[in-house]
Amino acid sequence: MLIDREKRQWTSWNGNISHHFNHLETPLREEELAAAIARSNSVRVIGNGQSSADICAGTATLVSGRKYNGPVSFDDTKGEVTVQAGMTLAELMELIESRGWALPSLPDIDSVTIGGALATGTHGTSGHLLSGYLRSMRIIGADGEIEEIGTGDPLFDAFRCSVGVLGAVSTATFSCVPLRRLALVEEPYRDDDWMASWPRWLEEHDFVRILWLPHTGFGYVILGDYRGEDPGFGSPEPRHHRYRRDVSRLLYRHTVGHPGFTPRANRILKKLFFSSRVHRYGTLYGATVTKSRNSTLELAEWSVGQPSFPALFEELKRSLNDGKNRAWAHIPMDVRFLKSDTTWLSCACGEPAVTVGCVTRHPGTADEYRAFDLVERLFLRHSGRPHWAKRYAARADVLRELWPKWDEFTALREKRDPAGKFLNGYLRDIFGVRG
Ligand SMILES: Cc1cc2nc3c(=O)[nH]c(=O)nc-3n(C[C@H](O)[C@H](O)[C@H](O)COP(=O)(O)OP(=O)(O)OC[C@H]3O[C@@H](n4cnc5c(N)ncnc54)[C@H](O)[C@@H]3O)c2cc1C
């Protein structure tokens, strides 16, 4: 993310979204955060700007959480930690792992802020959204009033994931679990084999993630189990795997002018980087979360109820492989699994879900990347839901059919922020607000 104070310009991490602003506030304390919101007519709180959707800026005032990022308190008897919302996930993990604590499910990015991750329904696999591990939050409303809301409050499920339109998250309290170590095995499986096995794997393993490799006929399956000691089955990661991003970028550069080259690029990448059986042992954070993100991407992600996934996957695979669609997809397409929850705007609200990522390594030409449109069309046909932080074209009229609590959420938003101070143009379209 880039903030040019002189030009008063905010730009997202991959350069695809840019907005001007009038004021930039950088509060150090909760009262300052509340005051900044109260005195502005049009305001967004910004995290690290790593969202592909236009949800961060586009308001007269931006409030940065960069300096509002410290620990607030620990409750050792309950295993709870409270932090300010500008803290990054990396900082949170360092804090809790040093106390022997963990969170049960984590996204594959640690540079996100807690406020940004909660607002967008950020999630990992084999568990809940990050917000599913919240005990309570302090929220700043449109008038700058501060309130605490937690489990047991009937509206907590609206606040857990709100794209920042119900108020700014000031602090978040998480319930932690004891730190354990995962033994992970990664290896390629043919599509027919992993598709036949994932429901059983979800019952048998603590961690299940599949990096689907479109146009190759394979998925790279990562299965993990918590173990007291390293069982040592398999080889460590081959040294040349560290060049995966560089080689991907090089090959996919060629697909900008020649998208039909993508299947061949994928087969080369599969052979080089997704063919071995690799073993890892470490904490969930240490062994599964990517620590550096030096390449830029443009991302979409959709979820669908687990029972609908087999039919959807067949259609997706057939359509991506059909050259007539000219919708070839870069690898990997990340397939993850979520337990059902009650969070109103969660992608797993009401049913266990499968989430499927779609990525291009050339964000600057994302508009021409046809896989995004094709994936969106197919998921919508199966009542799939988009990830709030990622790229999608659907707007309020379509989105309201996808979440059972949509109308209640938009009514609550209207009640809490009738003047729409937390909305930019994009969010008005998403939530169907005129003006
Ligand atoms: C490489 C990459 C990998 C990713 N991996 C995953 C993944 O594994 N799983 C997943 O689910 N997502 C993933 N994401 C998406 C990512 O988690 C979200 O985009 C997240 O919101 C980014 O955090 P941020 O701090 O950059 O938030 P921003 O992009 O800055 O903000 C996101 C939204 O949150 C709002 N916001 C920020 N702080 C607050 C606050 N304190 N109160 C209220 N609203 C606030 C902003 O206004 C904005 O609407 C990934 C993204 C990238 C780029």
Tab-separated table of C-alpha atoms and ligand atoms in Angstrom, residues 1 10 13 33 44-52 55-57 85-86 106-109 111-124 162-165 167-170 209 293 295 297 299 301 334 336 387 389-390 427, ligand 1:
chain	number	residue	atom	x	y	z
A	1	MET	CA	0.000	0.000	0.000
A	10	TRP	CA	-3.869	6.315	-1.440
A	13	TRP	CA	-0.773	-2.844	-2.541
A	33	LEU	CA	-9.625	7.154	16.843
A	44	ARG	CA	-12.744	4.781	6.141
A	45	VAL	CA	-10.281	3.106	8.452
A	46	ILE	CA	-7.443	1.582	6.468
A	47	GLY	CA	-5.356	-1.465	7.266
A	48	ASN	CA	-2.516	-2.542	4.981
A	49	GLY	CA	-4.496	-2.042	1.763
A	50	GLN	CA	-4.159	-5.667	0.660
A	51	SER	CA	-7.712	-6.053	-0.547
A	52	SER	CA	-8.535	-6.370	-4.242
A	55	ILE	CA	-13.385	-1.127	0.073
A	56	CYS	CA	-10.547	0.786	1.738
A	57	ALA	CA	-10.504	4.396	0.647
A	85	ALA	CA	-7.050	-3.267	15.505
A	86	GLY	CA	-4.019	-1.917	13.644
A	106	LEU	CA	-5.194	-18.826	10.049
A	107	PRO	CA	-5.190	-17.171	6.610
A	108	ASP	CA	-2.189	-17.575	4.313
A	109	ILE	CA	-1.002	-13.995	4.811
A	111	SER	CA	0.823	-8.812	6.936
A	112	VAL	CA	-2.914	-8.076	7.193
A	113	THR	CA	-4.144	-5.981	10.117
A	114	ILE	CA	-6.594	-7.451	12.594
A	115	GLY	CA	-9.144	-4.730	11.722
A	116	GLY	CA	-8.850	-5.422	7.971
A	117	ALA	CA	-8.974	-9.196	8.414
A	118	LEU	CA	-12.057	-9.102	10.648
A	119	ALA	CA	-13.895	-6.629	8.411
A	120	THR	CA	-13.530	-8.798	5.317
A	121	GLY	CA	-14.233	-12.259	6.732
A	122	THR	CA	-10.621	-13.374	6.327
A	123	HIS	CA	-10.223	-17.107	6.960
A	124	GLY	CA	-7.960	-20.125	6.725
A	162	SER	CA	-19.119	-6.051	8.569
A	163	VAL	CA	-16.782	-4.693	5.845
A	164	GLY	CA	-16.330	-1.777	8.239
A	165	VAL	CA	-19.788	-0.295	7.581
A	167	GLY	CA	-18.303	1.125	12.705
A	168	ALA	CA	-14.566	0.977	13.208
A	169	VAL	CA	-13.063	-1.878	15.177
A	170	SER	CA	-10.997	-0.391	17.976
A	209	ARG	CA	-5.965	-27.644	1.941
A	293	ARG	CA	4.645	-11.370	-0.145
A	295	SER	CA	5.095	-10.485	-5.640
A	297	LEU	CA	-1.348	-10.606	-7.368
A	299	LEU	CA	-7.284	-12.240	-6.325
A	301	GLU	CA	-12.336	-16.042	-4.162
A	334	ASP	CA	-6.617	-22.512	-3.487
A	336	ARG	CA	-10.101	-24.597	1.511
A	387	HIS	CA	-14.965	-12.944	-0.503
A	389	ALA	CA	-11.884	-8.352	0.123
A	390	LYS	CA	-11.487	-9.843	-3.326
A	427	LEU	CA	-19.719	0.178	-0.832
B	1	LIG	C1	-1.517	-12.243	-0.959
B	1	LIG	C2	-2.826	-12.249	-0.236
B	1	LIG	C3	-3.203	-13.387	0.459
B	1	LIG	C4	-4.428	-13.419	1.123
B	1	LIG	N1	-4.780	-14.547	1.788
B	1	LIG	C5	-5.993	-14.614	2.357
B	1	LIG	C6	-6.405	-15.802	3.028
B	1	LIG	O1	-5.649	-16.763	3.167
B	1	LIG	N2	-7.675	-15.830	3.517
B	1	LIG	C7	-8.525	-14.788	3.400
B	1	LIG	O2	-9.672	-14.894	3.825
B	1	LIG	N3	-8.143	-13.629	2.824
B	1	LIG	C8	-6.903	-13.528	2.317
B	1	LIG	N4	-6.510	-12.365	1.725
B	1	LIG	C9	-7.386	-11.187	1.816
B	1	LIG	C10	-6.975	-10.331	3.028
B	1	LIG	O3	-7.044	-11.071	4.199
B	1	LIG	C11	-7.906	-9.113	3.124
B	1	LIG	O4	-7.775	-8.343	1.961
B	1	LIG	C12	-7.619	-8.258	4.355
B	1	LIG	O5	-8.691	-7.391	4.547
B	1	LIG	C13	-6.375	-7.430	4.172
B	1	LIG	O6	-6.046	-6.793	5.388
B	1	LIG	P1	-5.570	-5.298	5.377
B	1	LIG	O7	-5.063	-4.966	6.728
B	1	LIG	O8	-4.666	-5.057	4.237
B	1	LIG	O9	-6.968	-4.603	5.171
B	1	LIG	P2	-7.374	-3.437	4.121
B	1	LIG	O10	-7.307	-4.029	2.759
B	1	LIG	O11	-6.577	-2.220	4.394
B	1	LIG	O12	-8.855	-3.185	4.566
B	1	LIG	C14	-9.857	-4.132	4.329
B	1	LIG	C15	-11.192	-3.558	4.809
B	1	LIG	O13	-11.202	-3.479	6.213
B	1	LIG	C16	-11.559	-2.155	6.624
B	1	LIG	N5	-10.868	-1.921	7.882
B	1	LIG	C17	-9.555	-1.933	8.128
B	1	LIG	N6	-9.328	-1.702	9.443
B	1	LIG	C18	-10.541	-1.538	10.025
B	1	LIG	C19	-10.975	-1.281	11.355
B	1	LIG	N7	-10.117	-1.118	12.367
B	1	LIG	N8	-12.293	-1.186	11.589
B	1	LIG	C20	-13.201	-1.347	10.576
B	1	LIG	N9	-12.846	-1.589	9.298
B	1	LIG	C21	-11.533	-1.694	9.031
B	1	LIG	C22	-11.078	-1.272	5.484
B	1	LIG	O14	-11.733	-0.037	5.457
B	1	LIG	C23	-11.475	-2.144	4.311
B	1	LIG	O15	-12.846	-2.021	4.056
B	1	LIG	C24	-5.288	-12.284	1.078
B	1	LIG	C25	-4.890	-11.136	0.399
B	1	LIG	C26	-3.655	-11.115	-0.238
B	1	LIG	C27	-3.249	-9.872	-0.959
